[in-house]
């Protein structure tokens, strides 16, 4: 059972950002489910993943250009996770160093949009994994490794995300 709780409710900027993110998620979710209904699920997933991957690469390059020290994951975290974005996803920092960032998201506006559309838990989990291709490719553009652990869409209390420096080969 998915429990996508929300505790920050009365912040106008957060509500605007959640609305925009939810609108984007609605487009993606309906595109995928309409394609699935038409028997084109695999093709739709492939195309959606390609588009989200490219979006993540673009966003990652933009973040890298703005980041005061792209070699520092801590600097990346401060550039990528703005105060409004932190509140939007109700982000909790578990570890933030130059080599690693462990964060937990306590709310997901994308998932809320999919739930509001009445999508079943399996569809929500599939869409979540597709959406995470954006974050995977932000990490790649930054030259970092990425790990997605638990997700709210899979029924866990939080989404656990790690950005880390990968071992370089000599």
Coordinates of N, CA and C in Angstrom, one line a residue:
X1 N 0.8 -1.2 0.0 CA 0.0 0.0 0.0 C 0.9 1.2 0.0
X2 N 0.7 2.1 -1.0 CA 1.4 3.3 -1.1 C 0.9 4.4 -0.1
X3 N 1.8 5.0 0.7 CA 1.5 6.1 1.6 C 2.4 7.2 1.2
X4 N 1.9 8.1 0.4 CA 2.6 9.2 -0.1 C 2.2 10.5 0.7
X5 N 2.7 10.5 1.9 CA 2.3 11.5 2.9 C 2.8 12.9 2.5
X6 N 2.1 13.9 3.0 CA 2.5 15.3 2.8 C 2.4 16.0 4.1
X7 N 3.5 16.7 4.5 CA 3.4 17.5 5.7 C 3.5 19.0 5.5
X8 N 4.2 19.4 4.4 CA 4.4 20.8 4.1 C 3.2 21.2 3.2
X9 N 2.3 21.9 3.7 CA 1.0 22.2 2.9 C 0.8 23.7 2.6
X10 N 1.3 24.6 3.4 CA 0.9 26.0 3.3 C 2.0 26.9 2.8
X11 N 2.9 26.3 1.9 CA 3.9 27.1 1.3 C 3.6 27.3 -0.2
X12 N 3.3 28.6 -0.6 CA 2.8 28.9 -1.9 C 3.8 28.5 -3.0
X13 N 5.1 28.7 -2.8 CA 6.0 28.3 -3.9 C 6.1 26.8 -4.0
X14 N 6.0 26.1 -2.9 CA 6.1 24.6 -2.9 C 4.8 24.1 -3.6
X15 N 3.7 24.7 -3.3 CA 2.4 24.3 -3.9 C 2.4 24.5 -5.4
X16 N 3.0 25.6 -5.9 CA 3.1 25.9 -7.3 C 4.0 24.9 -8.0
X17 N 5.2 24.6 -7.3 CA 6.1 23.7 -7.9 C 5.5 22.3 -7.9
X18 N 4.8 21.9 -6.9 CA 4.2 20.6 -6.9 C 3.2 20.5 -8.0
X19 N 2.4 21.6 -8.2 CA 1.4 21.6 -9.3 C 2.1 21.4 -10.7
X20 N 3.2 22.1 -10.9 CA 3.9 22.0 -12.2 C 4.4 20.6 -12.4
X21 N 5.0 20.0 -11.3 CA 5.6 18.7 -11.4 C 4.5 17.7 -11.6
X22 N 3.4 17.9 -10.9 CA 2.2 17.0 -11.1 C 1.6 17.0 -12.5
X23 N 1.6 18.2 -13.1 CA 1.1 18.4 -14.4 C 2.0 17.6 -15.4
X24 N 3.3 17.7 -15.3 CA 4.2 17.0 -16.1 C 4.0 15.5 -15.9
X25 N 3.8 15.0 -14.7 CA 3.6 13.6 -14.4 C 2.3 13.1 -15.0
X26 N 1.3 14.0 -15.0 CA 0.0 13.6 -15.7 C 0.2 13.3 -17.1
X27 N 0.9 14.2 -17.8 CA 1.2 14.0 -19.3 C 1.9 12.6 -19.5
X28 N 3.0 12.4 -18.7 CA 3.7 11.2 -18.9 C 2.9 10.0 -18.6
X29 N 2.2 10.0 -17.5 CA 1.3 8.9 -17.1 C 0.2 8.6 -18.1
X30 N -0.4 9.6 -18.5 CA -1.5 9.3 -19.5 C -0.9 8.9 -20.9
X31 N 0.2 9.4 -21.3 CA 0.8 9.0 -22.5 C 1.1 7.5 -22.4
X32 N 1.7 7.1 -21.3 CA 2.1 5.7 -21.1 C 0.8 4.8 -21.0
X33 N -0.2 5.2 -20.2 CA -1.3 4.3 -20.1 C -2.2 4.2 -21.4
X34 N -2.3 5.3 -22.1 CA -3.0 5.3 -23.4 C -2.3 4.4 -24.4
X35 N -0.9 4.5 -24.4 CA -0.2 3.6 -25.3 C -0.3 2.1 -24.9
X36 N -0.4 1.9 -23.6 CA -0.6 0.5 -23.1 C -1.9 0.0 -23.5
X37 N -3.0 0.8 -23.4 CA -4.3 0.4 -23.8 C -4.4 0.1 -25.3
X38 N -3.5 0.8 -26.1 CA -3.4 0.6 -27.5 C -2.5 -0.6 -27.9
X39 N -2.0 -1.3 -26.9 CA -1.1 -2.4 -27.2 C 0.4 -2.0 -27.5
X40 N 0.7 -0.8 -27.1 CA 2.1 -0.3 -27.5 C 2.9 0.0 -26.2
X41 N 2.7 -0.7 -25.2 CA 3.4 -0.5 -23.9 C 4.9 -0.5 -24.0
X42 N 5.5 -1.5 -24.7 CA 6.9 -1.5 -24.7 C 7.5 -0.4 -25.5
X43 N 6.9 0.0 -26.6 CA 7.4 1.1 -27.4 C 7.2 2.4 -26.7
X44 N 6.1 2.6 -26.0 CA 5.9 3.8 -25.2 C 6.9 3.9 -24.1
X45 N 7.2 2.8 -23.4 CA 8.2 2.9 -22.3 C 9.5 3.3 -22.9
X46 N 9.9 2.7 -24.0 CA 11.2 3.0 -24.6 C 11.3 4.4 -24.9
X47 N 10.3 5.0 -25.6 CA 10.3 6.4 -26.0 C 10.3 7.3 -24.8
X48 N 9.5 7.0 -23.8 CA 9.4 7.9 -22.6 C 10.8 7.8 -21.9
X49 N 11.4 6.7 -21.7 CA 12.7 6.6 -21.1 C 13.7 7.4 -21.9
X50 N 13.7 7.3 -23.2 CA 14.7 8.1 -24.0 C 14.5 9.6 -23.8
X51 N 13.2 10.0 -23.7 CA 13.0 11.4 -23.5 C 13.4 11.9 -22.1
X52 N 13.1 11.1 -21.1 CA 13.5 11.4 -19.7 C 15.0 11.4 -19.6
X53 N 15.6 10.4 -20.2 CA 17.1 10.3 -20.2 C 17.7 11.6 -20.7
X54 N 17.3 12.0 -21.9 CA 17.8 13.2 -22.5 C 17.5 14.4 -21.6
X55 N 16.4 14.5 -21.0 CA 16.0 15.6 -20.1 C 17.0 15.6 -19.0
X56 N 17.3 14.5 -18.4 CA 18.3 14.4 -17.3 C 19.7 14.8 -17.7
X57 N 20.1 14.4 -18.9 CA 21.4 14.8 -19.4 C 21.5 16.4 -19.6
X58 N 20.4 16.9 -20.1 CA 20.3 18.4 -20.3 C 20.4 19.1 -18.9
X59 N 19.5 18.6 -18.0 CA 19.5 19.2 -16.7 C 20.8 19.1 -16.0
X60 N 21.4 17.9 -16.1 CA 22.7 17.7 -15.5 C 23.8 18.6 -16.0
X61 N 23.8 18.8 -17.3 CA 24.8 19.8 -17.8 C 24.6 21.2 -17.3
X62 N 23.3 21.6 -17.2 CA 22.9 22.9 -16.6 C 23.4 23.0 -15.2
X63 N 23.1 22.0 -14.4 CA 23.5 22.0 -13.0 C 25.0 22.1 -12.9
X64 N 25.7 21.3 -13.7 CA 27.2 21.3 -13.7 C 27.8 22.7 -14.0
X65 N 27.2 23.4 -14.9 CA 27.6 24.7 -15.3 C 27.4 25.7 -14.2
X66 N 26.3 25.5 -13.4 CA 26.0 26.4 -12.3 C 26.8 26.1 -11.0
X67 N 27.2 24.8 -10.9 CA 27.8 24.3 -9.6 C 29.2 24.9 -9.4
X68 N 29.4 25.6 -8.2 CA 30.6 26.2 -7.9 C 31.8 25.2 -7.9
X69 N 31.6 24.0 -7.5 CA 32.6 23.0 -7.5 C 32.0 21.6 -7.9
X70 N 31.9 21.3 -9.3 CA 31.3 20.1 -9.7 C 32.0 18.8 -9.3
X71 N 33.2 18.9 -8.8 CA 33.9 17.7 -8.2 C 33.4 17.4 -6.8
X72 N 32.7 18.3 -6.2 CA 32.1 18.1 -4.9 C 30.7 17.7 -4.9
X73 N 30.3 16.6 -4.4 CA 28.9 16.2 -4.4 C 28.1 17.1 -3.4
X74 N 28.8 17.5 -2.4 CA 28.1 18.5 -1.5 C 27.8 19.8 -2.2
X75 N 28.6 20.3 -3.0 CA 28.4 21.5 -3.8 C 27.2 21.2 -4.8
X76 N 27.3 20.1 -5.5 CA 26.2 19.6 -6.4 C 24.9 19.6 -5.6
X77 N 24.8 19.1 -4.4 CA 23.6 19.0 -3.7 C 23.0 20.3 -3.4
X78 N 23.9 21.3 -3.0 CA 23.4 22.6 -2.7 C 22.9 23.4 -4.0
X79 N 23.5 23.0 -5.1 CA 23.1 23.6 -6.4 C 21.8 23.0 -6.9
X80 N 21.7 21.7 -6.9 CA 20.6 20.9 -7.5 C 19.3 21.0 -6.6
X81 N 19.5 20.8 -5.3 CA 18.4 20.7 -4.4 C 18.2 22.1 -3.7
X82 N 17.5 23.0 -4.4 CA 17.2 24.3 -3.9 C 16.3 24.2 -2.7
X83 N 16.3 25.2 -1.9 CA 15.4 25.2 -0.7 C 13.9 24.8 -1.1
X84 N 13.4 25.4 -2.2 CA 12.0 25.1 -2.6 C 11.9 23.6 -3.0
X85 N 12.9 23.1 -3.8 CA 12.8 21.7 -4.2 C 12.9 20.8 -3.0
X86 N 13.7 21.1 -2.0 CA 13.8 20.3 -0.8 C 12.5 20.2 -0.1
X87 N 11.8 21.3 0.0 CA 10.4 21.3 0.6 C 9.4 20.6 -0.3
X88 N 9.5 20.8 -1.6 CA 8.6 20.2 -2.5 C 8.5 18.6 -2.4
X89 N 9.7 18.0 -2.3 CA 9.8 16.6 -2.1 C 10.0 16.2 -0.6
X90 N 10.0 17.2 0.3 CA 10.2 16.9 1.7 C 11.5 16.1 1.9
X91 N 12.6 16.6 1.4 CA 13.9 15.9 1.4 C 14.5 16.0 2.8
X92 N 15.0 14.8 3.2 CA 15.8 14.7 4.4 C 17.2 14.3 4.0
X93 N 18.2 15.1 4.4 CA 19.6 14.8 4.2 C 20.1 13.8 5.2
X94 N 20.6 12.7 4.8 CA 21.2 11.7 5.7 C 22.7 11.8 5.8
X95 N 23.3 12.0 4.6 CA 24.8 12.3 4.6 C 25.0 13.2 3.4
X96 N 25.9 14.2 3.6 CA 26.3 15.1 2.6 C 27.7 15.4 2.7
X97 N 28.6 14.8 1.8 CA 30.0 15.1 1.8 C 30.4 15.4 0.4
X98 N 31.7 15.6 0.2 CA 32.2 15.9 -1.1 C 32.2 14.6 -2.0
X99 N 32.1 13.4 -1.3 CA 32.1 12.2 -2.0 C 30.8 11.4 -2.1
X100 N 29.8 11.9 -1.3 CA 28.5 11.1 -1.2 C 27.4 12.0 -0.8
X101 N 26.2 11.7 -1.3 CA 25.0 12.3 -0.8 C 23.9 11.2 -0.7
X102 N 23.5 11.0 0.5 CA 22.4 10.1 0.8 C 21.2 11.0 1.3
X103 N 20.1 10.9 0.5 CA 18.9 11.7 0.8 C 17.7 10.8 0.8
X104 N 16.6 11.2 1.5 CA 15.3 10.5 1.5 C 14.3 11.5 1.2
X105 N 13.4 11.2 0.2 CA 12.3 12.0 -0.1 C 11.1 11.4 0.6
X106 N 10.4 12.3 1.3 CA 9.2 11.8 2.1 C 7.9 12.1 1.4
X107 N 7.9 12.8 0.2 CA 6.8 13.0 -0.6 C 7.2 13.1 -2.0
X108 N 6.3 12.6 -2.9 CA 6.6 12.7 -4.4 C 5.3 13.3 -5.1
X109 N 5.5 14.5 -5.7 CA 4.4 15.1 -6.4 C 4.0 14.4 -7.7
X110 N 5.0 13.7 -8.3 CA 4.7 12.9 -9.5 C 3.8 11.7 -9.1
X111 N 4.2 11.0 -8.1 CA 3.4 9.9 -7.6 C 2.0 10.4 -7.2
X112 N 1.9 11.5 -6.5 CA 0.6 12.0 -6.2 C -0.3 12.2 -7.4
X113 N 0.3 12.7 -8.5 CA -0.5 12.9 -9.7 C -1.0 11.6 -10.3
X114 N -0.1 10.6 -10.2 CA -0.5 9.3 -10.8 C -1.6 8.6 -9.9
X115 N -1.4 8.8 -8.6 CA -2.5 8.3 -7.7 C -3.8 9.0 -7.9
X116 N -3.7 10.3 -8.1 CA -5.0 11.1 -8.4 C -5.7 10.7 -9.6
X117 N -4.9 10.2 -10.6 CA -5.5 9.6 -11.8 C -6.0 8.2 -11.6
X118 N -5.8 7.7 -10.5 CA -6.4 6.3 -10.2 C -5.5 5.2 -10.7
X119 N -4.2 5.4 -11.0 CA -3.4 4.4 -11.5 C -3.1 3.4 -10.3
X120 N -3.0 2.1 -10.7 CA -2.7 1.1 -9.7 C -1.3 1.2 -9.2
X121 N -1.0 0.5 -8.1 CA 0.4 0.6 -7.6 C 1.5 0.1 -8.5
X122 N 1.2 -0.9 -9.3 CA 2.2 -1.4 -10.3 C 2.5 -0.4 -11.3
X123 N 1.5 0.3 -11.8 CA 1.7 1.3 -12.8 C 2.5 2.5 -12.2
X124 N 2.1 2.9 -11.0 CA 2.8 4.0 -10.3 C 4.3 3.6 -10.2
X125 N 4.6 2.4 -9.8 CA 6.0 1.9 -9.6 C 6.7 2.0 -10.9
X126 N 6.1 1.5 -12.0 CA 6.7 1.6 -13.3 C 7.0 3.0 -13.8
X127 N 6.0 3.9 -13.6 CA 6.2 5.3 -14.0 C 7.3 5.9 -13.1
X128 N 7.4 5.6 -11.8 CA 8.4 6.1 -10.9 C 9.8 5.7 -11.5
X129 N 10.0 4.4 -11.8 CA 11.3 4.0 -12.3 C 11.6 4.7 -13.6
X130 N 10.7 4.9 -14.5 CA 10.9 5.7 -15.7 C 11.4 7.1 -15.3
X131 N 10.7 7.7 -14.4 CA 11.0 9.1 -14.0 C 12.4 9.2 -13.4
X132 N 12.8 8.2 -12.7 CA 14.1 8.2 -12.1 C 15.3 8.2 -13.1
X133 N 14.9 7.9 -14.4 CA 16.0 7.9 -15.4 C 16.5 9.4 -15.6
X134 N 15.7 10.3 -15.2 CA 16.1 11.7 -15.2 C 17.2 11.9 -14.2
X135 N 17.0 11.5 -12.9 CA 18.0 11.6 -11.9 C 19.3 10.7 -12.2
X136 N 19.0 9.6 -12.7 CA 20.2 8.7 -13.1 C 21.1 9.5 -14.1
X137 N 20.5 10.2 -15.0 CA 21.3 10.9 -16.0 C 21.8 12.2 -15.6
X138 N 21.1 12.8 -14.6 CA 21.7 14.0 -13.9 C 23.1 13.6 -13.3
X139 N 23.0 12.5 -12.6 CA 24.2 11.9 -12.0 C 25.3 11.7 -13.0
X140 N 24.9 11.0 -14.1 CA 25.8 10.7 -15.2 C 26.5 11.9 -15.8
X141 N 25.7 12.9 -16.0 CA 26.2 14.2 -16.6 C 27.2 14.9 -15.6
X142 N 27.0 14.7 -14.3 CA 27.9 15.2 -13.3 C 29.1 14.4 -13.1
X143 N 29.1 13.2 -13.7 CA 30.2 12.2 -13.5 C 30.2 11.4 -12.2
X144 N 28.9 11.3 -11.7 CA 28.7 10.6 -10.4 C 28.0 9.3 -10.6
X145 N 28.1 8.4 -9.7 CA 27.3 7.2 -9.6 C 26.0 7.5 -9.0
X146 N 25.0 6.6 -9.1 CA 23.7 6.9 -8.6 C 23.1 5.5 -8.2
X147 N 22.4 5.6 -7.0 CA 21.7 4.4 -6.5 C 20.3 4.8 -6.1
X148 N 19.3 4.1 -6.6 CA 18.0 4.2 -6.1 C 17.6 3.0 -5.2
X149 N 17.4 3.3 -4.0 CA 17.0 2.2 -3.1 C 15.5 2.1 -3.0
X150 N 15.0 2.2 -1.8 CA 13.5 2.1 -1.5 C 12.8 3.2 -2.3
X151 N 11.6 3.0 -2.6 CA 10.7 4.1 -3.2 C 9.3 4.1 -2.6
X152 N 8.8 5.2 -2.5 CA 7.4 5.4 -2.0 C 6.5 4.6 -2.9
X153 N 6.7 4.6 -4.2 CA 5.9 4.0 -5.2 C 5.8 2.5 -5.0
X154 N 6.9 1.9 -4.3 CA 6.9 0.5 -4.0 C 6.3 0.2 -2.7
X155 N 5.8 1.2 -2.0 CA 5.2 1.0 -0.7 C 6.1 1.3 0.5
X156 N 7.3 1.8 0.2 CA 8.2 2.1 1.3 C 7.9 3.5 1.9
X157 N 8.3 3.7 3.1 CA 8.0 5.0 3.7 C 8.6 6.2 3.0
X158 N 9.8 6.0 2.4 CA 10.5 7.1 1.7 C 11.2 6.6 0.4
X159 N 11.7 7.5 -0.4 CA 12.5 7.2 -1.5 C 14.0 7.4 -1.1
X160 N 14.8 6.4 -1.2 CA 16.2 6.6 -0.7 C 17.1 6.7 -2.0
X161 N 17.8 7.8 -2.1 CA 18.6 8.1 -3.2 C 20.0 8.4 -2.8
X162 N 21.0 7.9 -3.5 CA 22.4 8.2 -3.3 C 23.1 8.6 -4.6
X163 N 23.8 9.7 -4.4 CA 24.8 10.1 -5.5 C 26.1 9.9 -4.9
X164 N 27.1 9.3 -5.6 CA 28.4 9.0 -5.1 C 29.5 9.1 -6.2
X165 N 30.7 9.3 -5.7 CA 31.8 9.3 -6.6 C 32.1 7.9 -6.9
X166 N 32.3 7.6 -8.2 CA 32.6 6.2 -8.6 C 34.1 6.1 -8.6
X167 N 34.5 4.8 -8.3 CA 36.0 4.5 -8.4 C 36.5 4.7 -9.8
X168 N 37.6 5.5 -9.9 CA 38.2 5.7 -11.2 C 39.2 4.6 -11.5
X169 N 39.2 4.2 -12.7 CA 40.2 3.2 -13.1 C 41.5 3.9 -13.5
X170 N 42.6 3.2 -13.1 CA 43.9 3.8 -13.4 C 44.4 3.5 -14.8

